GROMACS .gro file of C-alpha atoms in nm:
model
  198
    1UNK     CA    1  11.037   4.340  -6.549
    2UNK     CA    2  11.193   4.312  -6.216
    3UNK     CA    3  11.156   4.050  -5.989
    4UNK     CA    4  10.980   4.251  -5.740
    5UNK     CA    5  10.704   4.299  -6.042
    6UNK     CA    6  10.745   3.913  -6.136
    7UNK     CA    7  10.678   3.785  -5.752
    8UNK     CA    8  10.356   4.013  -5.708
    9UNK     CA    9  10.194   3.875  -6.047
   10UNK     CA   10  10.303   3.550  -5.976
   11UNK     CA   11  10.118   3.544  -5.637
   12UNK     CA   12   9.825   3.758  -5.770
   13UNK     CA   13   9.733   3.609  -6.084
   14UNK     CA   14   9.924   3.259  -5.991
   15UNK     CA   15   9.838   2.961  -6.290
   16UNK     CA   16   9.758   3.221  -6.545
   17UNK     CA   17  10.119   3.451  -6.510
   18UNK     CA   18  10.255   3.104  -6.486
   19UNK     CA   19  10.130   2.937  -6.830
   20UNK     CA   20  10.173   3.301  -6.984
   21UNK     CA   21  10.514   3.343  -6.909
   22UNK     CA   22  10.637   2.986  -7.012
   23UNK     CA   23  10.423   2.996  -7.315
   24UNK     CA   24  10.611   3.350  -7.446
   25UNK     CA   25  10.923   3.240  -7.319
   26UNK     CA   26  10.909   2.931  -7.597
   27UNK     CA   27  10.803   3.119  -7.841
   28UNK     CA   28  10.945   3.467  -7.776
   29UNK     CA   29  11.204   3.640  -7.718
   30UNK     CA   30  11.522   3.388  -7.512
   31UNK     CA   31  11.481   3.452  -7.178
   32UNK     CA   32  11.619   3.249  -6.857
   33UNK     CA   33  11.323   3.104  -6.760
   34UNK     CA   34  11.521   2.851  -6.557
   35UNK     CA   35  11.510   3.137  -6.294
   36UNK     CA   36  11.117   3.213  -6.308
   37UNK     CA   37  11.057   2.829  -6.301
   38UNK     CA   38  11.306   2.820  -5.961
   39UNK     CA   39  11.119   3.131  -5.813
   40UNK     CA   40  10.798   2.948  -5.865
   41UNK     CA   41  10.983   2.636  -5.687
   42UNK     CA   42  11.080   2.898  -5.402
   43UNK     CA   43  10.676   3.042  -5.350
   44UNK     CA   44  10.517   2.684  -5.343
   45UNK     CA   45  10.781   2.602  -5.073
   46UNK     CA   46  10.721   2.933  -4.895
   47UNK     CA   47  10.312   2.807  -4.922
   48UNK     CA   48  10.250   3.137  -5.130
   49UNK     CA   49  10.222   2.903  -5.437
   50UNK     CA   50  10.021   2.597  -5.480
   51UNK     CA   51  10.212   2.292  -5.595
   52UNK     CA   52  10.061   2.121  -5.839
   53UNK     CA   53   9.859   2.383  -6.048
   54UNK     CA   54  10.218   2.580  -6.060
   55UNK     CA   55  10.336   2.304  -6.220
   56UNK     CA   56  10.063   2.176  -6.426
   57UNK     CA   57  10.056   2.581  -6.533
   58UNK     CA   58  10.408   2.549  -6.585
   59UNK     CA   59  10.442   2.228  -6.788
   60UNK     CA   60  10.160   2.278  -7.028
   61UNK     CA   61  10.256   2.654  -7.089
   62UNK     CA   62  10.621   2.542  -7.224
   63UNK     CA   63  10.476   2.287  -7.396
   64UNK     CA   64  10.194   2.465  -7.572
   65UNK     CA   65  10.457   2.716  -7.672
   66UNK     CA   66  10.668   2.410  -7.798
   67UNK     CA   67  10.391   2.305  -8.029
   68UNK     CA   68  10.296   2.639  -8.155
   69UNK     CA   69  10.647   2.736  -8.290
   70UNK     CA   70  10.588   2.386  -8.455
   71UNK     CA   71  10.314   2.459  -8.590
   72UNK     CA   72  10.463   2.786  -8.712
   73UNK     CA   73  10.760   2.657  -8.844
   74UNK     CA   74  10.568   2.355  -9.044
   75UNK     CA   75  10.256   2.582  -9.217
   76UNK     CA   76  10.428   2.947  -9.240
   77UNK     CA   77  10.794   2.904  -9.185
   78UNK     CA   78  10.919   2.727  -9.533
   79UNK     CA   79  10.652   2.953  -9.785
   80UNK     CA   80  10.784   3.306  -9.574
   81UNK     CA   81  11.176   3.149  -9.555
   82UNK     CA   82  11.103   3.100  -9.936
   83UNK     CA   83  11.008   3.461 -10.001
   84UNK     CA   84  11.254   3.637  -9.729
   85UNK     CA   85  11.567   3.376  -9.806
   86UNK     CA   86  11.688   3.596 -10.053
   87UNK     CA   87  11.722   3.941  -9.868
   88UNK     CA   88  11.848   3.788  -9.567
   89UNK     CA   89  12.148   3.566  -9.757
   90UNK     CA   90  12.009   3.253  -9.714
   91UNK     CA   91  12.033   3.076 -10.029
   92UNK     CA   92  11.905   2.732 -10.154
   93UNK     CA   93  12.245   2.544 -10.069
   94UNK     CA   94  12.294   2.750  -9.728
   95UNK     CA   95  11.904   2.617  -9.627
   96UNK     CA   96  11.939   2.249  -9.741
   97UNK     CA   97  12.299   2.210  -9.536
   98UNK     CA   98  12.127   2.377  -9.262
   99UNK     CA   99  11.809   2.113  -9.304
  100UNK     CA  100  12.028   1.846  -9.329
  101UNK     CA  101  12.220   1.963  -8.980
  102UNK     CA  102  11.901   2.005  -8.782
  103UNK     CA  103  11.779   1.661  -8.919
  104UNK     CA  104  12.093   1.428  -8.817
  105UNK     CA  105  12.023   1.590  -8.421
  106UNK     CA  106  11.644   1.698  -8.432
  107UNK     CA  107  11.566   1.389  -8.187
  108UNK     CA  108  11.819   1.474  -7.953
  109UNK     CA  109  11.791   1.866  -8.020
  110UNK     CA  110  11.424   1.858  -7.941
  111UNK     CA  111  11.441   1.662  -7.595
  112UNK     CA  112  11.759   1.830  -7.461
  113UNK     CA  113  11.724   2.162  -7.596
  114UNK     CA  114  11.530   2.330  -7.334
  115UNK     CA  115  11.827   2.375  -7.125
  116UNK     CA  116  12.003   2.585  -7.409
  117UNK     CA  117  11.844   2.922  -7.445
  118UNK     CA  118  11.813   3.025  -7.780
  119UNK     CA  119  11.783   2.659  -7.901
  120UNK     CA  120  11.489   2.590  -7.724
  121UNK     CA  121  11.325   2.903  -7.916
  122UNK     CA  122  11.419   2.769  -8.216
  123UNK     CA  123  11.425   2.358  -8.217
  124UNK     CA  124  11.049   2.380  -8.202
  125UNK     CA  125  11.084   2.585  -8.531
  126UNK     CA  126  11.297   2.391  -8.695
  127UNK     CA  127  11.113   2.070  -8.614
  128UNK     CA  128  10.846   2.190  -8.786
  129UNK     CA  129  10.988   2.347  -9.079
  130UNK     CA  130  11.235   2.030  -9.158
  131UNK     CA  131  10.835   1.817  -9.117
  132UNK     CA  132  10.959   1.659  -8.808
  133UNK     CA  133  10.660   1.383  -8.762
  134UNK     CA  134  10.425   1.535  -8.512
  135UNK     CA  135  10.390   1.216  -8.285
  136UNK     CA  136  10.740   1.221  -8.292
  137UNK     CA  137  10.804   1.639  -8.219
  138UNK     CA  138  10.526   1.584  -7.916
  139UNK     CA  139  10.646   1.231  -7.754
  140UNK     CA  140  10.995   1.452  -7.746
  141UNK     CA  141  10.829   1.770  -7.631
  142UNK     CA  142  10.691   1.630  -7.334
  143UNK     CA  143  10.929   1.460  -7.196
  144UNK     CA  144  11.146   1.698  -7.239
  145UNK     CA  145  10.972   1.966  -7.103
  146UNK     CA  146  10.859   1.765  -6.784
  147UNK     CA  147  11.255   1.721  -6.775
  148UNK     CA  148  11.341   2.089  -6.821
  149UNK     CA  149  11.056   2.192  -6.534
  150UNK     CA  150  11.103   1.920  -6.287
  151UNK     CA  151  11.458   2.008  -6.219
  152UNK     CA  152  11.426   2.356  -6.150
  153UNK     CA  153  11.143   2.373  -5.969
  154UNK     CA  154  11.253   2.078  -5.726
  155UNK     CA  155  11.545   2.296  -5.675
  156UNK     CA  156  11.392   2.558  -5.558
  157UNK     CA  157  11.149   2.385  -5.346
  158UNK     CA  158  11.398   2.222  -5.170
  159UNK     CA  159  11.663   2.533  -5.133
  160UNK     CA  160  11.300   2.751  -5.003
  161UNK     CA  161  11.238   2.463  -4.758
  162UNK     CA  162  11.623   2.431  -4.618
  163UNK     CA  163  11.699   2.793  -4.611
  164UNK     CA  164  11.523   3.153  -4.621
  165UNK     CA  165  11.569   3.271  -4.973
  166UNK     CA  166  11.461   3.600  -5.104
  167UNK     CA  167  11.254   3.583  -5.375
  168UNK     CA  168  11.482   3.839  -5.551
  169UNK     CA  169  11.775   3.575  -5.591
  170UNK     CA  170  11.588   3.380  -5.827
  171UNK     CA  171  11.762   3.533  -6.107
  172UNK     CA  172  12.098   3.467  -6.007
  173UNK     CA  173  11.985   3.104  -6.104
  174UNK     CA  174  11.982   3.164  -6.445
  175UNK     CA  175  12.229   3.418  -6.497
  176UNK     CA  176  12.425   3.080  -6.338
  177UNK     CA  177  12.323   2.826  -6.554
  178UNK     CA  178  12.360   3.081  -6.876
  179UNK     CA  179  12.692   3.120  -6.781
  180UNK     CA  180  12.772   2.711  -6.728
  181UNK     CA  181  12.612   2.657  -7.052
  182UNK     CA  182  12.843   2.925  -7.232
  183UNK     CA  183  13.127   2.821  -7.051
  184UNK     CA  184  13.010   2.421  -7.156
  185UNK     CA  185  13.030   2.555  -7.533
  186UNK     CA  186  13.352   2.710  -7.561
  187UNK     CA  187  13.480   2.417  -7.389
  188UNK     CA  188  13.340   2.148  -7.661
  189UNK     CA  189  13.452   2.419  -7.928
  190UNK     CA  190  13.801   2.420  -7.811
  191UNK     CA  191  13.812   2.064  -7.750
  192UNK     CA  192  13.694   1.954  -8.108
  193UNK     CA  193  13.960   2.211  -8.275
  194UNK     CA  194  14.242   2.018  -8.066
  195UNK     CA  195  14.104   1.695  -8.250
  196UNK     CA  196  14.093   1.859  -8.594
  197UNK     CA  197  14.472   1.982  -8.546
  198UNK     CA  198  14.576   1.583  -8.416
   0.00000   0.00000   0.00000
């Protein structure tokens, strides 16, 4: 979809697109939603959003997608993972040193995953298929998706309010931070094989 297509459902159908989008972008396919989240932050300062319904639409849309891929990974995900495992290569040892991975960082997976594409999609997942405790999964989810939204969308209210930016320059935003966050990766990579030669 281009961001033409994006800006006239987002001021047609506002809340709705809003809550949709987040929602599938959770539990779909990795997308940078840090860009649609800064577009919306761009229309509310341009008055052809409102504020807070965006971001009430915004908010509870990544969250609900949070808690459904939880939900999903704690009723469906271990019985299918038990009956796929084998024709995918994931045996009984590869599973339980993957469990036991997830486990030792859930906490801190959970909260600052949202800014990680990919992991976001699957730390929800995960949380539920290693039986994260749900008051635990949801006290994380929130906050961290209040601060995964809050960041983005201030960003672009404040850039729309200082400058004139075109709508279509949203994406650029997270083409940027996909790039950072690559970039951030290969650094910590490189850096821990230095400490394993020393």
């Amino acid at each position: 979809m281009s961001i033409d297509a994006l800006t006239d459902y987002l001021l047609q159908y506002g809340s709705i697109v809003i809550f949709i989008l987040l929602f599938f972008g959770i539990v779909g396919i990795p997308s940078p939603e840090e860009s649609l989240i800064f577009l919306i932050g761009v229309l509310i300062a341009q008055h052809q959003l409102q504020l807070f319904p965006s971001l009430i639409a915004a908010i509870l849309g990544a969250l609900t997608g949070m808690l459904t891929a939880y939900a999903g990974g704690r009723f469906i995900g271990y019985p299918l993972l038990h009956k796929v495992g084998k024709f995918i290569g994931l045996t009984k040892e590869r599973w339980e040193k993957a469990e036991q991975s997830f486990k030792r960082r859930r906490k801190r997976t959970v909260l600052f995953g949202f800014y990680m594409p990919g992991i976001r999609q699957i730390s929800p997942y995960f949380a539920g298929l290693t039986a994260m405790p749900f008051y635990q999964f949801i006290g994380l989810a929130v906050f961290g998706t209040i601060l995964w939204v809050m960041p983005f969308l201030i960003a672009g209210y404040v850039l729309g309010r200082s400058f004139h930016v075109n709508p279509s320059y949203a994406s650029l935003v997270g083409v940027f931070f996909l790039v950072v966050m690559i970039g951030w990766f290969l650094f910590k990579n490189v850096k821990s094989k230095k400490i394993v030669k020393n």
